[in-house]
Amino acid sequence: MTAIQSGQSLRLTGVSKNYGSFRALEPTDLLVNPGEFLTLLGPSGSGKTTLLNLTAGYVEPTVGEIRIGERDVTRLPARHRNIGMVFQNYALFPHMSVGENVAYGLSVRRLPKPEIARRVGEILSLMRLDGFADRAVQQMSGGQQQRVALARALVIEPDVLLMDEPLGALDKQLRRSVQLELRRLHQKLGRTTIYVTHDQEEALVLSDRVAVMDGGRIQQLGTVDDLYDRPVNAFVAGFIGESNLLPVRVLSTSGGQASVDVEAFRRTIAVDAAPGTAAGKPARLLIRPEHVELGRDGEGVAAEIVEVIYLGELTQLTLRLESGETLAARQITDRTLRAGARVHVTWKPGHVRAVPHSPSKPTKTEKADA
Amino acid sequence: MSRRHVETACLLGPALVVLALLFVVPLARLFSLAFTDPAGPFATFGVLAESAVYRQVMWNTFVVAVIVTALCVLLAWPVAYVLSRLEGVWFGLALYGVLFPFWISVLVRTFSWMLLLERNGPINRLLMATGITEASLALLFNNVGVLVGMIHVLLPYMILPLYGAMVRIDRRLLLASDGLGASLADTFRRIYLPLCVPGLAGGATFVFLLSLGFFITPALLGGSNAITLSMLIASFVNDRLAWSLAAAGSLALLAIVLVLMALTARLLPIERGLFAR
């Protein structure tokens, strides 16, 4: 296997999926660039697994078109798509050895035996599984099984690599090291990858871009910075990182700015506004805990410290404003901050943002996620 | 002996005594009879082996058992597959359908088949009325009758283990095979079928062994035209009072069964962790 092999692009155009009267995926457009690592991040029932299964060919779209590179694969079953799929439980064939599992995709392509042996050997060595070829899969640990599943998916040199919560079954410490391993592999192989997870940390570590999904639609697609600094709505703001989301009344908007009445602060302020923020529409004010600043007196909103948690270098604070709202703050540790102290809250200008807020629909269970 | 051992011995004791007195001792007595022929200890086996009639009976028994097993596999496969895919009420109904025959005595079912299969019975009348055959077919007192009756009785023993194996197969294994580019035939041959083998082997062993020793159904539906080993043994005892021959026949049947079971265990990789997850 050569060092750099680019995958293909993946393009979904107006793809949606209904199960009976339930719409698992709203009409969706998505372009994944060749070699890109894209994560679908969202709670269960958000449509991310449906989107993955549509891409794999396990589910046919109700409408829309799916292209891998130049090929229209919309109506092709998975076996004709040249995809590599890694399942959450790995789905290793229990009656085959590690080597037979990895060789399977090549052997059903009727490749000559010597070539199969060579490629299986190469991928096992790349996955640090040398010497395990004759082991039964049940003898392998969870982390090793995960690597076997990945080797089996990669050895066929897939145009697109699809992973459905592949670290879900691993314990937390192992997960961390496998994340770094996945990143190393991706940088080395450059396969177009779509990765499904509900773990935002995983998404932030691994991805070039992240698509945050909820209610069967992509809420926002962007780099990690985009999502964190410029969330398009309250759901994304709340799902990525920690956040204070205060109810506000939008008075007016112009040129990416909004004048909002913040009830919790009992004042009107001018802030950056996400597109879609409009006077009269429900909105929230986003303040990240690290952007909350505390002063002993003077300017700002009066508040009382109700909880102090030292995290070492940082301190996590819970503040109660005079309006009764609570606010999370994170400061460089200052031992003079104690519960009960009265402070004045200000915020870094340019780091607060008004975002539209649509009350989330009652969540339905997504069949494909079960 | 520790307290635990005494307890264990007390709990097992009654069953062991009953088994020993009512099963092991009579069985040993019966088998020992095989070696009591005045002409020498192994004379009975010589009689069985040399007689063309007896050899024919044993061969017939074996052939019938093989055919019954093969047909049971073919008939049970789709039923077990459908069972493994059904859910809720439909699954309950289908399973009930498979188990229902167990509620009726084999004797009753066999007599019912005699009524259905006889020369002027409903099946023959239907065949002639629809013009499929000119004259009535001989469906009874031959191997056809034996096969029909035995398959009917033994089919559930094939369906249930096969269903058990199929329902345990993770659907994602089939999706994974599909995603790796395998044709449907490859997925069936290399993933689905091997994972069904434990159930298949279990069911086939059940059916084969039961059909080797089956008595009521072949006796009633086969009559004197399709004699099996168990019927032969019964006739040694009842008609000829030749206990030593009956014992030798029983021993021969047991030996065949043991050899076949050993072969199955050797040939099928059941212990290679096929059940393990």
XYZ file of C-alpha atoms in Angstrom:
647
model
C 0.000 0.000 0.000
C 1.496 3.321 -1.047
C 1.827 6.136 1.424
C -0.719 8.584 0.053
C -3.882 7.383 -1.605
C -6.660 9.835 -1.975
C -10.221 8.736 -1.700
C -13.050 9.952 -3.838
C -15.388 12.829 -3.248
C -18.871 12.112 -1.988
C -21.842 14.212 -2.990
C -25.399 13.968 -1.693
C -27.983 16.069 -3.491
C -31.445 16.517 -1.993
C -31.280 13.148 -0.260
C -34.034 12.319 2.200
C -35.350 9.167 3.828
C -38.806 8.357 5.124
C -39.800 5.295 7.116
C -43.537 5.224 6.566
C -44.772 8.562 7.833
C -41.612 9.164 9.866
C -38.951 11.270 8.204
C -35.549 10.072 9.409
C -33.630 12.469 7.172
C -34.858 15.796 5.802
C -33.719 16.688 2.257
C -29.965 17.070 2.649
C -27.117 18.344 0.490
C -23.581 17.386 1.443
C -20.239 17.512 -0.329
C -17.296 15.665 1.205
C -13.992 16.469 -0.469
C -11.529 13.761 -1.526
C -9.406 12.778 1.457
C -11.496 14.739 3.919
C -12.391 13.471 7.400
C -15.975 14.507 8.070
C -17.786 13.731 11.293
C -21.557 13.487 11.673
C -22.168 14.579 15.236
C -25.520 14.522 16.940
C -27.699 12.945 19.597
C -29.353 9.603 18.889
C -32.280 10.000 16.545
C -30.681 12.971 14.810
C -30.432 11.162 11.474
C -26.671 10.641 11.458
C -26.817 6.866 11.205
C -29.469 7.120 8.498
C -27.170 9.412 6.537
C -24.311 6.934 6.971
C -26.427 3.949 5.905
C -27.624 5.870 2.842
C -24.015 6.522 1.897
C -23.087 2.879 2.479
C -25.994 1.618 0.386
C -27.698 -0.299 3.185
C -30.693 2.022 2.880
C -32.159 3.479 -0.293
C -33.035 7.174 -0.274
C -36.675 8.182 -0.686
C -35.548 10.938 -3.046
C -32.232 12.469 -4.030
C -28.961 11.468 -5.633
C -25.715 10.110 -4.184
C -22.429 10.261 -6.098
C -19.059 8.783 -5.162
C -16.547 10.564 -7.374
C -18.260 10.717 -10.767
C -20.295 7.543 -10.204
C -24.008 7.800 -9.505
C -24.477 5.144 -6.800
C -27.977 6.154 -5.670
C -29.559 2.805 -6.584
C -26.456 0.623 -6.181
C -26.392 -1.867 -3.306
C -23.475 -1.652 -0.884
C -21.588 -4.511 -2.556
C -21.122 -2.467 -5.733
C -20.101 0.806 -4.085
C -16.530 0.020 -2.976
C -16.988 1.407 0.502
C -15.291 0.371 3.722
C -17.605 0.128 6.698
C -16.635 -0.179 10.348
C -19.533 -1.086 12.618
C -19.942 -0.145 16.244
C -19.737 -3.787 17.369
C -17.156 -4.434 14.587
C -19.271 -7.230 13.020
C -16.223 -9.477 12.634
C -17.036 -12.892 11.176
C -16.903 -15.186 14.234
C -16.117 -18.341 12.255
C -13.019 -16.877 10.599
C -9.552 -16.066 11.858
C -8.233 -12.516 11.930
C -6.432 -13.072 8.627
C -9.523 -14.575 6.963
C -11.626 -11.656 8.146
C -9.221 -9.146 6.642
C -8.809 -11.151 3.433
C -12.568 -11.518 2.920
C -13.150 -8.382 0.838
C -10.253 -9.284 -1.473
C -11.175 -12.931 -1.719
C -14.767 -12.185 -2.805
C -13.220 -9.958 -5.499
C -11.508 -13.119 -6.757
C -8.012 -11.625 -6.574
C -5.073 -14.016 -6.959
C -4.009 -15.683 -3.704
C -0.470 -14.236 -3.596
C -1.796 -10.695 -3.977
C -4.356 -11.254 -1.213
C -1.655 -12.594 1.093
C 0.614 -9.632 0.345
C -2.072 -6.984 0.911
C -3.399 -8.633 4.069
C 0.147 -8.793 5.432
C 0.730 -5.128 4.648
C -2.473 -3.882 6.252
C -2.008 -6.065 9.349
C 1.434 -4.630 9.777
C 0.128 -1.087 9.257
C -2.473 -1.753 11.970
C 0.209 -3.232 14.241
C -1.408 -6.640 14.103
C 1.586 -8.614 12.793
C 1.505 -12.193 13.961
C -2.214 -12.170 14.775
C -3.420 -13.490 11.401
C -4.148 -17.005 12.669
C -5.854 -15.927 15.884
C -9.580 -16.453 16.348
C -11.340 -13.099 16.593
C -12.753 -14.034 20.002
C -9.206 -14.206 21.348
C -8.611 -10.546 20.509
C -9.218 -7.703 22.960
C -11.752 -4.974 22.187
C -9.106 -2.599 20.915
C -7.538 -5.277 18.737
C -10.915 -6.255 17.297
C -11.471 -2.617 16.448
C -8.193 -2.594 14.526
C -9.106 -5.821 12.725
C -12.412 -4.251 11.670
C -10.563 -1.206 10.394
C -7.997 -3.347 8.576
C -10.796 -5.329 6.933
C -12.436 -2.106 5.747
C -9.189 -0.492 4.546
C -7.636 -3.437 2.739
C -10.120 -3.182 -0.146
C -8.901 0.397 -0.723
C -12.388 1.861 -0.404
C -13.389 5.081 -2.161
C -15.070 6.164 1.060
C -14.430 4.872 4.578
C -17.513 4.873 6.808
C -17.369 4.454 10.560
C -20.399 4.097 12.825
C -19.382 4.986 16.399
C -16.369 2.677 16.094
C -15.058 3.569 19.546
C -18.395 3.191 21.330
C -17.525 -0.217 22.775
C -14.097 0.759 24.114
C -13.332 2.053 27.574
C -12.419 5.673 27.991
C -8.641 5.442 28.197
C -8.378 3.120 25.224
C -10.668 5.417 23.277
C -8.232 8.265 23.661
C -5.296 6.330 22.219
C -7.378 4.857 19.390
C -8.481 8.385 18.440
C -4.871 9.389 17.976
C -4.245 6.163 16.064
C -7.158 6.909 13.735
C -5.836 10.393 13.113
C -2.380 9.054 12.304
C -3.886 6.536 9.871
C -6.038 9.126 8.208
C -3.105 11.441 7.696
C -1.110 8.579 6.245
C -3.756 7.072 3.958
C -5.842 10.114 3.099
C -9.061 8.164 2.626
C -12.289 10.118 2.385
C -13.864 9.306 5.726
C -17.293 9.768 7.236
C -17.380 9.189 10.934
C -20.509 9.010 13.080
C -20.392 9.810 16.761
C -22.341 11.447 19.545
C -19.111 12.308 21.380
C -18.068 15.878 20.631
C -14.540 15.390 21.920
C -14.009 12.595 19.387
C -15.351 14.863 16.668
C -13.037 17.714 17.649
C -9.920 15.505 17.806
C -10.449 13.720 14.502
C -12.276 15.873 12.022
C -11.446 18.287 9.257
C -15.084 19.320 9.294
C -18.043 18.426 11.471
C -21.704 18.264 10.536
C -23.846 18.791 13.612
C -27.151 16.989 13.147
C -30.477 17.216 14.934
C -34.045 16.377 14.033
C -33.071 14.676 10.779
C -31.165 17.608 9.329
C -27.666 19.016 9.266
C -27.859 22.031 11.549
C -24.395 23.299 10.732
C -21.454 22.068 8.686
C -18.080 23.597 9.312
C -14.664 23.400 10.864
C -14.396 22.943 14.596
C -13.581 26.675 14.942
C -16.675 27.647 12.951
C -18.902 25.530 15.140
C -17.406 26.775 18.368
C -17.034 30.454 17.578
C -19.835 30.994 15.095
C -22.672 28.557 15.835
C -25.707 29.197 13.648
C -28.299 28.375 16.271
C -28.845 27.583 19.912
C -28.748 23.806 19.349
C -25.237 23.892 17.859
C -24.105 26.393 20.490
C -25.347 24.097 23.239
C -24.077 20.862 21.689
C -20.494 21.969 21.016
C -18.553 22.897 24.116
C -19.991 24.386 27.264
C -22.228 27.371 26.943
C -24.508 29.816 28.693
C -27.608 30.380 26.603
C -29.691 33.247 27.987
C -33.143 34.083 26.637
C -33.154 37.429 24.848
C -35.589 39.640 22.967
C -34.185 40.820 19.623
C -34.989 44.493 19.124
C -33.335 45.087 15.760
C -30.698 43.621 13.463
C -28.423 45.107 10.847
C -25.311 43.828 9.086
C -24.544 40.855 11.313
C -25.182 42.848 14.461
C -28.187 42.804 16.704
C -29.494 44.880 19.502
C -30.891 42.551 22.117
C -32.668 43.008 25.389
C -31.120 40.558 27.884
C -33.612 40.036 30.664
C -31.083 38.269 32.873
C -28.790 41.294 32.722
C -31.673 43.798 32.792
C -30.066 45.750 29.992
C -29.928 46.076 26.233
C -26.656 45.292 24.469
C -25.309 45.206 20.918
C -23.788 41.869 19.874
C -22.779 39.837 16.833
C -25.740 37.920 15.503
C -25.985 34.626 13.650
C -27.855 34.724 10.326
C -31.531 34.122 10.940
C -31.608 36.216 14.079
C -34.492 38.642 13.624
C -36.612 40.992 15.649
C -39.581 39.201 17.160
C -38.141 35.707 16.618
C -37.034 33.574 19.567
C -33.308 33.892 20.240
C -30.626 33.127 22.814
C -27.504 34.960 23.870
C -24.420 32.689 23.819
C -21.627 33.353 26.315
C -18.941 30.690 26.668
C -17.870 30.180 30.314
C -14.278 31.196 29.495
C -15.491 34.533 28.136
C -17.215 35.552 31.339
C -15.098 38.110 33.237
C -15.443 38.952 36.880
C -14.762 42.271 38.534
C -14.950 43.288 42.183
C -16.822 46.474 41.449
C -17.744 49.007 38.847
C -19.140 48.046 35.479
C -21.132 44.906 34.825
C -24.000 42.893 36.151
C -24.081 42.200 39.863
C -23.924 38.507 40.760
C -23.165 36.162 43.632
C -20.794 33.187 43.460
C -22.778 30.105 44.507
C -20.331 27.327 43.667
C -16.580 27.070 43.168
C -14.902 23.988 41.707
C -11.121 24.032 41.419
C -9.923 22.144 38.370
C -6.277 22.895 38.993
C -5.161 25.608 36.629
C -8.769 26.590 35.973
C -11.691 27.186 38.274
C -15.285 26.441 37.353
C -17.725 28.896 38.910
C -21.485 29.030 39.112
C -22.893 32.544 39.453
C -26.396 33.664 40.345
C -27.451 36.917 38.744
C -29.815 39.300 40.477
C -32.501 38.270 37.998
C -32.228 34.717 39.356
C -30.581 33.245 36.222
C -27.426 31.194 36.766
C -24.311 31.593 34.677
C -21.308 29.248 34.327
C -17.891 30.862 34.276
C -14.355 29.547 33.958
C -11.412 31.507 35.263
C -7.704 31.123 35.721
C -7.622 29.864 39.284
C -7.771 32.694 41.803
C -7.938 31.460 45.393
C -9.678 34.587 46.573
C -12.856 33.615 44.732
C -15.139 32.013 47.309
C -18.730 30.944 47.361
C -20.893 33.768 48.656
C -18.669 36.533 47.273
C -20.358 39.307 45.333
C -18.888 40.120 41.937
C -19.653 42.079 38.808
C -19.956 40.143 35.561
C -18.728 41.485 32.241
C -17.846 39.651 29.015
C -15.197 39.869 26.366
C -16.581 42.026 23.566
C -16.858 40.125 20.287
C -17.300 36.824 22.109
C -20.976 37.023 22.843
C -23.384 36.157 20.107
C -27.109 36.154 19.502
C -28.353 32.911 17.946
C -31.814 31.911 16.759
C -33.598 29.455 18.985
C -36.232 27.067 17.697
C -37.791 24.970 20.415
C -36.650 21.432 19.614
C -39.312 19.132 18.278
C -40.347 16.251 20.499
C -37.661 13.667 19.809
C -38.807 10.533 18.071
C -36.753 7.391 18.037
C -34.974 6.820 14.787
C -35.378 3.292 13.526
C -31.983 3.063 11.895
C -30.270 4.209 15.064
C -31.678 1.397 17.169
C -16.031 -36.503 52.532
C -17.113 -32.926 53.008
C -20.694 -31.903 53.721
C -21.092 -30.731 50.129
C -20.167 -34.120 48.748
C -22.641 -35.870 51.039
C -25.369 -33.478 49.951
C -24.556 -34.018 46.294
C -24.572 -37.783 46.734
C -27.923 -37.667 48.549
C -29.483 -35.526 45.867
C -28.205 -37.636 42.993
C -28.677 -40.972 44.764
C -32.343 -41.753 44.070
C -32.064 -40.966 40.358
C -28.874 -43.013 40.059
C -30.450 -46.017 41.762
C -33.529 -45.844 39.532
C -31.407 -45.475 36.409
C -29.115 -48.312 37.377
C -31.913 -50.746 38.273
C -34.313 -49.889 35.473
C -31.965 -48.939 32.641
C -28.320 -49.946 32.990
C -28.883 -53.420 34.406
C -31.577 -54.470 31.895
C -29.522 -53.009 29.054
C -26.429 -54.895 30.169
C -28.544 -58.058 30.495
C -29.924 -57.568 27.010
C -26.538 -56.941 25.462
C -25.029 -59.897 27.288
C -27.749 -62.049 25.678
C -26.134 -61.321 22.330
C -23.174 -63.479 23.310
C -25.134 -66.443 24.715
C -25.855 -68.326 21.505
C -25.062 -72.076 21.844
C -23.021 -71.892 18.619
C -20.469 -69.509 20.163
C -20.237 -65.980 21.581
C -20.221 -64.166 18.226
C -22.488 -66.523 16.291
C -25.448 -64.123 16.422
C -23.463 -61.375 14.717
C -22.447 -63.920 12.089
C -26.099 -64.728 11.412
C -26.955 -61.036 11.063
C -24.004 -60.326 8.788
C -24.384 -63.364 6.552
C -28.107 -63.166 5.882
C -28.851 -61.202 2.719
C -32.288 -60.367 4.105
C -30.902 -58.855 7.301
C -28.241 -56.939 5.387
C -30.973 -55.606 3.123
C -32.996 -54.499 6.165
C -30.028 -52.662 7.651
C -29.240 -50.988 4.351
C -32.891 -49.998 3.914
C -32.946 -48.539 7.430
C -29.852 -46.520 6.672
C -31.138 -45.273 3.296
C -34.493 -44.261 4.758
C -32.750 -42.372 7.569
C -30.499 -40.535 5.097
C -33.418 -39.582 2.826
C -35.578 -38.494 5.768
C -32.717 -36.334 7.082
C -32.008 -34.767 3.684
C -35.678 -33.991 3.006
C -36.104 -32.622 6.526
C -33.178 -30.233 5.952
C -34.687 -29.023 2.668
C -38.159 -28.581 4.153
C -36.985 -27.098 7.452
C -34.620 -24.493 5.962
C -37.226 -22.047 4.609
C -39.474 -22.538 7.633
C -36.616 -21.855 10.070
C -35.556 -18.824 8.035
C -39.059 -17.352 8.054
C -39.333 -18.060 11.798
C -36.049 -16.236 12.412
C -37.317 -13.149 10.569
C -40.811 -12.991 12.098
C -41.654 -10.952 15.169
C -44.494 -10.568 17.644
C -47.837 -12.199 16.962
C -46.765 -13.672 13.615
C -43.754 -15.338 15.229
C -45.990 -16.767 17.971
C -48.426 -18.168 15.422
C -45.680 -19.671 13.267
C -43.908 -21.274 16.229
C -47.248 -22.637 17.444
C -47.714 -24.131 13.985
C -44.352 -25.885 14.193
C -44.952 -27.200 17.716
C -48.609 -28.137 17.301
C -47.942 -31.716 16.071
C -46.152 -32.463 19.363
C -49.526 -32.223 21.097
C -50.916 -35.183 19.217
C -49.667 -38.696 19.824
C -47.442 -40.199 17.139
C -49.802 -43.154 16.995
C -52.790 -40.955 16.195
C -50.835 -39.049 13.565
C -49.627 -42.270 11.973
C -53.134 -43.710 11.772
C -54.281 -40.419 10.248
C -51.671 -40.817 7.519
C -52.942 -44.357 6.874
C -56.413 -42.928 6.231
C -55.025 -40.206 3.973
C -52.628 -42.398 1.991
C -54.702 -45.544 1.451
C -55.617 -46.720 -2.031
C -59.065 -45.094 -1.948
C -58.087 -42.327 0.426
C -58.544 -38.592 -0.220
C -55.074 -38.090 -1.705
C -55.467 -40.803 -4.319
C -59.006 -39.634 -5.116
C -57.758 -36.070 -5.571
C -54.899 -37.205 -7.829
C -57.300 -39.190 -10.008
C -60.039 -36.543 -10.040
C -57.588 -33.907 -11.277
C -56.271 -36.329 -13.873
C -52.710 -36.318 -12.591
C -52.735 -40.111 -12.446
C -54.900 -42.715 -14.177
C -54.870 -45.377 -11.495
C -54.487 -44.953 -7.767
C -50.894 -44.868 -6.484
C -49.452 -47.176 -3.873
C -48.639 -44.667 -1.165
C -48.998 -46.987 1.796
C -47.064 -50.073 2.987
C -43.895 -49.047 1.157
C -41.066 -46.548 1.566
C -43.228 -43.635 0.337
C -45.581 -44.052 3.269
C -42.665 -44.447 5.672
C -40.986 -41.273 4.384
C -44.146 -39.179 4.550
C -44.969 -40.313 8.071
C -41.425 -40.023 9.439
C -40.766 -36.597 7.919
C -44.014 -35.360 9.398
C -43.051 -36.558 12.860
C -39.389 -35.504 12.717
C -39.564 -32.133 10.932
C -39.857 -30.041 14.142
C -36.634 -31.616 15.446
C -34.898 -30.135 12.394
C -36.685 -26.770 12.359
C -36.049 -25.811 15.969
C -32.230 -26.167 16.148
C -31.904 -24.559 12.717
C -34.085 -21.654 13.826
C -31.938 -21.362 16.952
C -28.794 -20.989 14.855
C -30.377 -18.562 12.378
C -31.865 -16.262 14.979
C -28.463 -15.876 16.642
C -26.814 -14.627 13.449
C -26.113 -10.909 13.747
C -27.672 -9.132 10.744
C -24.703 -6.772 10.707
C -22.435 -9.656 9.677
C -24.463 -9.917 6.475
C -24.337 -6.136 5.992
C -20.580 -6.229 6.570
C -20.160 -8.961 3.966
C -22.288 -6.971 1.518
C -20.282 -3.812 2.174
C -17.041 -5.681 1.537
C -18.256 -6.426 -1.983
C -19.493 -10.006 -1.614
C -22.227 -11.173 -3.973
C -25.409 -12.491 -2.374
C -24.255 -16.032 -3.206
C -20.893 -15.429 -1.497
C -22.575 -13.942 1.557
C -24.790 -17.000 1.798
C -22.058 -19.545 1.151
C -19.288 -17.996 3.241
C -21.149 -16.232 6.076
C -24.747 -17.352 6.496
C -24.379 -21.073 5.804
C -21.309 -21.650 8.025
C -23.036 -19.843 10.880
C -26.080 -22.120 10.437
C -23.917 -25.259 10.586
C -24.206 -25.816 14.361
C -28.001 -25.823 14.143
C -27.926 -27.823 10.948
C -25.624 -30.456 12.438
C -27.620 -30.623 15.651
C -30.948 -30.987 13.893
C -29.643 -33.457 11.331
C -28.104 -35.633 14.049
C -31.399 -35.629 15.963
C -33.450 -36.542 12.924
C -31.004 -39.149 11.649
C -30.686 -40.965 14.976
C -34.414 -40.867 15.630
C -35.170 -42.236 12.186
C -32.630 -45.069 12.563
C -34.488 -46.359 15.602
C -38.020 -45.365 14.606
C -40.586 -48.103 15.136
C -44.282 -47.122 15.192
C -44.413 -45.109 11.985
C -42.467 -47.524 9.743
C -44.262 -50.483 11.277
C -47.715 -49.054 10.498
C -47.025 -47.202 7.241
C -44.355 -49.480 5.765
C -45.709 -52.835 6.731
C -43.834 -55.918 5.636
C -42.663 -54.249 2.407
C -40.380 -51.722 4.100
C -38.838 -53.430 7.087
C -36.426 -51.415 9.209
C -33.950 -52.609 11.815
C -36.224 -51.745 14.736
C -39.053 -53.773 13.156
C -36.637 -56.660 12.638
C -35.573 -56.553 16.291
C -39.226 -56.497 17.378
C -39.975 -59.508 15.203
C -36.996 -61.441 16.643
C -38.498 -60.958 20.081
C -42.214 -61.269 19.368
C -42.359 -63.835 16.560
C -39.242 -65.953 16.971
C -38.385 -65.503 20.658
C -34.779 -65.167 19.418
C -33.551 -62.891 22.215
C -29.892 -63.306 21.370
C -30.494 -62.120 17.786
C -32.546 -59.167 19.039
C -29.730 -58.221 21.386
C -27.154 -58.501 18.609
C -29.323 -56.330 16.330
C -29.669 -53.703 19.068
C -25.913 -53.705 19.623
C -25.289 -53.337 15.894
C -27.681 -50.349 15.762
C -25.974 -48.759 18.761
C -22.537 -49.271 17.207
C -23.636 -47.642 13.934
C -25.066 -44.680 15.834
C -21.909 -44.195 17.895
C -19.642 -44.386 14.847
C -21.769 -41.864 12.942
C -21.854 -39.470 15.909
C -18.090 -39.674 16.254
C -17.707 -38.939 12.533
C -20.046 -35.937 12.692
C -18.194 -34.517 15.666
C -14.896 -34.993 13.827
C -16.009 -33.578 10.467
C -17.939 -30.526 11.643
C -15.840 -27.781 13.211
C -18.386 -27.215 15.954
C -15.792 -26.879 18.682
C -13.899 -24.205 16.704
C -15.767 -21.526 18.576
C -18.672 -21.327 16.180
C -20.994 -20.523 19.056
C -18.590 -18.213 20.785
C -19.146 -14.509 20.663
